[in-house]
Amino acid sequence: MTRTKAALAALLLCVTTAGGATAQQTGSPRPGEAPLGILCQLKVPRSQNWVPEVVFIGHDPAQDLVIVSDSVGLAYNSGQPVPGRVAVLNSRRVTYAWDFPVRDAAGNQARRMLYRATIQLRSGVVQISASPGGYDNRFIASGRCQWSALESD
């Protein structure tokens, strides 16, 4: 199984095991241990529409692999999840970063949208920001994440 297929399988497992608001956290989301599936649900004001309401993050530290799937990324990345990376990891929080190109109405690549999701490890509180590369604009929303350990092959 390729790394991409394994990551997609992890994301599917995340969706099916994390479920909705009743999903339980299975320990702290400490990347560096077992593969994780993270489901984040955000309250997004209309003015912050570049931040999706639901974000799935699959992280397999053994393969140094992060995959992010959300409605905005899927719309601008030909329906495919977006590769990400761990930007910050300490005892209090983990920050994932990812980006993808956006196109204007004529189909020309205009800018890259830069994303960061910071998850507080104790509470699961998340803040996600989106910024168009080269501009000062910033779109921000917050919510809560739930995570599950994923089985690896």
PDB file of C-alpha atoms in Angstrom:
ATOM      1  CA  MET A   1       0.000   0.000   0.000  1.00  0.00           C
ATOM      2  CA  THR A   2       1.425   3.394  -0.968  1.00  0.00           C
ATOM      3  CA  ARG A   3       1.846   6.173   1.580  1.00  0.00           C
ATOM      4  CA  THR A   4      -0.978   8.169   0.002  1.00  0.00           C
ATOM      5  CA  LYS A   5      -3.358   5.220   0.011  1.00  0.00           C
ATOM      6  CA  ALA A   6      -2.436   4.442   3.616  1.00  0.00           C
ATOM      7  CA  ALA A   7      -3.124   8.054   4.562  1.00  0.00           C
ATOM      8  CA  LEU A   8      -6.461   8.023   2.794  1.00  0.00           C
ATOM      9  CA  ALA A   9      -7.361   4.771   4.528  1.00  0.00           C
ATOM     10  CA  ALA A  10      -6.442   6.443   7.827  1.00  0.00           C
ATOM     11  CA  LEU A  11      -8.704   9.376   7.013  1.00  0.00           C
ATOM     12  CA  LEU A  12     -11.592   7.055   6.194  1.00  0.00           C
ATOM     13  CA  LEU A  13     -11.013   5.223   9.446  1.00  0.00           C
ATOM     14  CA  CYS A  14     -10.974   8.586  11.223  1.00  0.00           C
ATOM     15  CA  VAL A  15     -14.359   9.461   9.796  1.00  0.00           C
ATOM     16  CA  THR A  16     -15.901   6.133  10.702  1.00  0.00           C
ATOM     17  CA  THR A  17     -14.394   5.836  14.178  1.00  0.00           C
ATOM     18  CA  ALA A  18     -14.553   9.467  15.260  1.00  0.00           C
ATOM     19  CA  GLY A  19     -18.200   9.823  14.314  1.00  0.00           C
ATOM     20  CA  GLY A  20     -20.016  12.922  15.457  1.00  0.00           C
ATOM     21  CA  ALA A  21     -20.083  14.885  18.649  1.00  0.00           C
ATOM     22  CA  THR A  22     -20.219  11.728  20.777  1.00  0.00           C
ATOM     23  CA  ALA A  23     -16.771  10.476  19.775  1.00  0.00           C
ATOM     24  CA  GLN A  24     -14.408   9.915  22.665  1.00  0.00           C
ATOM     25  CA  GLN A  25     -10.808  10.976  22.818  1.00  0.00           C
ATOM     26  CA  THR A  26      -8.373   8.134  23.360  1.00  0.00           C
ATOM     27  CA  GLY A  27      -5.569   9.846  25.243  1.00  0.00           C
ATOM     28  CA  SER A  28      -3.874  13.048  24.215  1.00  0.00           C
ATOM     29  CA  PRO A  29      -3.230  13.704  20.519  1.00  0.00           C
ATOM     30  CA  ARG A  30       0.524  13.278  20.861  1.00  0.00           C
ATOM     31  CA  PRO A  31       1.959  12.951  17.390  1.00  0.00           C
ATOM     32  CA  GLY A  32       5.117  10.937  17.631  1.00  0.00           C
ATOM     33  CA  GLU A  33       3.314   7.943  19.042  1.00  0.00           C
ATOM     34  CA  ALA A  34       0.587   5.990  17.215  1.00  0.00           C
ATOM     35  CA  PRO A  35      -1.044   7.157  13.983  1.00  0.00           C
ATOM     36  CA  LEU A  36      -3.913   9.559  14.714  1.00  0.00           C
ATOM     37  CA  GLY A  37      -7.182  10.491  13.093  1.00  0.00           C
ATOM     38  CA  ILE A  38      -8.330  13.946  14.201  1.00  0.00           C
ATOM     39  CA  LEU A  39     -11.806  15.351  13.552  1.00  0.00           C
ATOM     40  CA  CYS A  40     -12.200  19.096  14.163  1.00  0.00           C
ATOM     41  CA  GLN A  41     -15.556  20.856  14.137  1.00  0.00           C
ATOM     42  CA  LEU A  42     -15.504  24.638  14.053  1.00  0.00           C
ATOM     43  CA  LYS A  43     -17.946  27.486  14.492  1.00  0.00           C
ATOM     44  CA  VAL A  44     -17.205  29.602  11.442  1.00  0.00           C
ATOM     45  CA  PRO A  45     -18.665  33.106  11.131  1.00  0.00           C
ATOM     46  CA  ARG A  46     -19.858  33.900   7.618  1.00  0.00           C
ATOM     47  CA  SER A  47     -17.097  36.508   7.244  1.00  0.00           C
ATOM     48  CA  GLN A  48     -14.457  33.787   7.786  1.00  0.00           C
ATOM     49  CA  ASN A  49     -15.603  31.542   4.918  1.00  0.00           C
ATOM     50  CA  TRP A  50     -12.094  30.401   3.933  1.00  0.00           C
ATOM     51  CA  VAL A  51     -12.050  28.314   7.127  1.00  0.00           C
ATOM     52  CA  PRO A  52     -14.040  25.067   6.772  1.00  0.00           C
ATOM     53  CA  GLU A  53     -16.558  23.926   9.392  1.00  0.00           C
ATOM     54  CA  VAL A  54     -15.127  20.395   9.516  1.00  0.00           C
ATOM     55  CA  VAL A  55     -11.484  19.345   9.106  1.00  0.00           C
ATOM     56  CA  PHE A  56     -10.039  15.815   9.134  1.00  0.00           C
ATOM     57  CA  ILE A  57      -6.328  15.386   9.867  1.00  0.00           C
ATOM     58  CA  GLY A  58      -4.591  12.043   9.489  1.00  0.00           C
ATOM     59  CA  HIS A  59      -1.119  11.871  11.030  1.00  0.00           C
ATOM     60  CA  ASP A  60       1.224   8.904  10.846  1.00  0.00           C
ATOM     61  CA  PRO A  61       4.452   9.883  12.641  1.00  0.00           C
ATOM     62  CA  ALA A  62       6.221   6.646  11.684  1.00  0.00           C
ATOM     63  CA  GLN A  63       5.984   7.677   8.033  1.00  0.00           C
ATOM     64  CA  ASP A  64       6.293  11.423   8.764  1.00  0.00           C
ATOM     65  CA  LEU A  65       2.952  11.837   6.973  1.00  0.00           C
ATOM     66  CA  VAL A  66       0.162  14.368   7.546  1.00  0.00           C
ATOM     67  CA  ILE A  67      -2.906  14.503   5.303  1.00  0.00           C
ATOM     68  CA  VAL A  68      -5.643  17.132   5.682  1.00  0.00           C
ATOM     69  CA  SER A  69      -9.116  16.853   4.208  1.00  0.00           C
ATOM     70  CA  ASP A  70     -11.757  19.584   4.321  1.00  0.00           C
ATOM     71  CA  SER A  71     -14.342  21.075   1.993  1.00  0.00           C
ATOM     72  CA  VAL A  72     -12.248  24.093   0.974  1.00  0.00           C
ATOM     73  CA  GLY A  73      -9.101  22.085   0.244  1.00  0.00           C
ATOM     74  CA  LEU A  74     -11.054  19.454  -1.671  1.00  0.00           C
ATOM     75  CA  ALA A  75     -12.725  22.152  -3.794  1.00  0.00           C
ATOM     76  CA  TYR A  76      -9.414  23.748  -4.757  1.00  0.00           C
ATOM     77  CA  ASN A  77      -7.253  20.617  -4.924  1.00  0.00           C
ATOM     78  CA  SER A  78      -9.174  18.597  -7.530  1.00  0.00           C
ATOM     79  CA  GLY A  79     -11.098  16.669  -4.875  1.00  0.00           C
ATOM     80  CA  GLN A  80      -7.921  15.356  -3.224  1.00  0.00           C
ATOM     81  CA  PRO A  81      -6.808  15.714   0.418  1.00  0.00           C
ATOM     82  CA  VAL A  82      -3.871  18.058   0.952  1.00  0.00           C
ATOM     83  CA  PRO A  83      -0.466  17.033   2.353  1.00  0.00           C
ATOM     84  CA  GLY A  84       0.464  18.842   5.554  1.00  0.00           C
ATOM     85  CA  ARG A  85       3.213  18.972   8.142  1.00  0.00           C
ATOM     86  CA  VAL A  86       3.709  19.341  11.877  1.00  0.00           C
ATOM     87  CA  ALA A  87       4.798  22.949  12.439  1.00  0.00           C
ATOM     88  CA  VAL A  88       4.874  22.953  16.265  1.00  0.00           C
ATOM     89  CA  LEU A  89       4.778  20.139  18.795  1.00  0.00           C
ATOM     90  CA  ASN A  90       5.271  20.621  22.506  1.00  0.00           C
ATOM     91  CA  SER A  91       3.671  19.504  25.765  1.00  0.00           C
ATOM     92  CA  ARG A  92       0.743  21.939  25.401  1.00  0.00           C
ATOM     93  CA  ARG A  93      -0.139  22.058  21.725  1.00  0.00           C
ATOM     94  CA  VAL A  94       0.368  20.740  18.231  1.00  0.00           C
ATOM     95  CA  THR A  95       0.142  22.920  15.137  1.00  0.00           C
ATOM     96  CA  TYR A  96      -0.418  21.452  11.697  1.00  0.00           C
ATOM     97  CA  ALA A  97       0.254  23.527   8.575  1.00  0.00           C
ATOM     98  CA  TRP A  98      -0.861  22.969   4.989  1.00  0.00           C
ATOM     99  CA  ASP A  99      -1.446  24.987   1.835  1.00  0.00           C
ATOM    100  CA  PHE A 100      -2.824  24.701  -1.672  1.00  0.00           C
ATOM    101  CA  PRO A 101      -3.058  26.891  -4.772  1.00  0.00           C
ATOM    102  CA  VAL A 102      -6.266  28.770  -5.518  1.00  0.00           C
ATOM    103  CA  ARG A 103      -7.311  29.849  -8.975  1.00  0.00           C
ATOM    104  CA  ASP A 104      -9.172  32.914 -10.157  1.00  0.00           C
ATOM    105  CA  ALA A 105     -12.371  32.791 -12.230  1.00  0.00           C
ATOM    106  CA  ALA A 106     -10.321  32.397 -15.443  1.00  0.00           C
ATOM    107  CA  GLY A 107      -8.571  29.318 -14.028  1.00  0.00           C
ATOM    108  CA  ASN A 108      -5.204  30.997 -13.489  1.00  0.00           C
ATOM    109  CA  GLN A 109      -3.332  30.261 -10.281  1.00  0.00           C
ATOM    110  CA  ALA A 110      -3.716  33.388  -8.185  1.00  0.00           C
ATOM    111  CA  ARG A 111      -2.175  32.650  -4.771  1.00  0.00           C
ATOM    112  CA  ARG A 112      -1.660  29.885  -2.258  1.00  0.00           C
ATOM    113  CA  MET A 113      -3.938  29.652   0.757  1.00  0.00           C
ATOM    114  CA  LEU A 114      -1.850  28.986   3.870  1.00  0.00           C
ATOM    115  CA  TYR A 115      -3.510  27.149   6.755  1.00  0.00           C
ATOM    116  CA  ARG A 116      -2.549  26.471  10.376  1.00  0.00           C
ATOM    117  CA  ALA A 117      -4.520  24.422  12.899  1.00  0.00           C
ATOM    118  CA  THR A 118      -3.378  24.707  16.515  1.00  0.00           C
ATOM    119  CA  ILE A 119      -4.838  22.104  18.874  1.00  0.00           C
ATOM    120  CA  GLN A 120      -4.533  22.442  22.652  1.00  0.00           C
ATOM    121  CA  LEU A 121      -3.599  18.933  23.801  1.00  0.00           C
ATOM    122  CA  ARG A 122      -5.484  18.906  27.113  1.00  0.00           C
ATOM    123  CA  SER A 123      -8.798  20.318  25.963  1.00  0.00           C
ATOM    124  CA  GLY A 124      -8.970  19.603  22.240  1.00  0.00           C
ATOM    125  CA  VAL A 125      -9.731  23.274  21.558  1.00  0.00           C
ATOM    126  CA  VAL A 126      -8.586  24.222  18.055  1.00  0.00           C
ATOM    127  CA  GLN A 127      -8.006  27.465  16.226  1.00  0.00           C
ATOM    128  CA  ILE A 128      -7.610  27.369  12.468  1.00  0.00           C
ATOM    129  CA  SER A 129      -6.344  30.295  10.431  1.00  0.00           C
ATOM    130  CA  ALA A 130      -6.273  30.747   6.669  1.00  0.00           C
ATOM    131  CA  SER A 131      -4.230  33.418   4.920  1.00  0.00           C
ATOM    132  CA  PRO A 132      -3.812  34.132   1.219  1.00  0.00           C
ATOM    133  CA  GLY A 133      -0.084  34.112   0.511  1.00  0.00           C
ATOM    134  CA  GLY A 134       1.296  37.586  -0.021  1.00  0.00           C
ATOM    135  CA  TYR A 135      -1.618  39.369   1.676  1.00  0.00           C
ATOM    136  CA  ASP A 136      -2.293  40.490   5.238  1.00  0.00           C
ATOM    137  CA  ASN A 137      -5.855  39.083   5.276  1.00  0.00           C
ATOM    138  CA  ARG A 138      -6.480  36.411   7.865  1.00  0.00           C
ATOM    139  CA  PHE A 139      -9.525  34.217   8.352  1.00  0.00           C
ATOM    140  CA  ILE A 140      -9.883  32.571  11.768  1.00  0.00           C
ATOM    141  CA  ALA A 141     -12.340  30.190  13.418  1.00  0.00           C
ATOM    142  CA  SER A 142     -12.237  28.020  16.510  1.00  0.00           C
ATOM    143  CA  GLY A 143     -13.857  24.850  17.724  1.00  0.00           C
ATOM    144  CA  ARG A 144     -13.006  21.501  19.204  1.00  0.00           C
ATOM    145  CA  CYS A 145     -11.192  18.390  17.963  1.00  0.00           C
ATOM    146  CA  GLN A 146     -11.662  14.751  18.813  1.00  0.00           C
ATOM    147  CA  TRP A 147      -9.075  12.143  17.999  1.00  0.00           C
ATOM    148  CA  SER A 148      -8.656   8.422  17.764  1.00  0.00           C
ATOM    149  CA  ALA A 149      -5.615   6.223  17.459  1.00  0.00           C
ATOM    150  CA  LEU A 150      -5.536   4.564  14.060  1.00  0.00           C
ATOM    151  CA  GLU A 151      -4.398   1.072  13.267  1.00  0.00           C
ATOM    152  CA  SER A 152      -1.370   0.942  11.016  1.00  0.00           C
ATOM    153  CA  ASP A 153      -0.613  -1.803   8.494  1.00  0.00           C
TER     154      ASP A 153
END
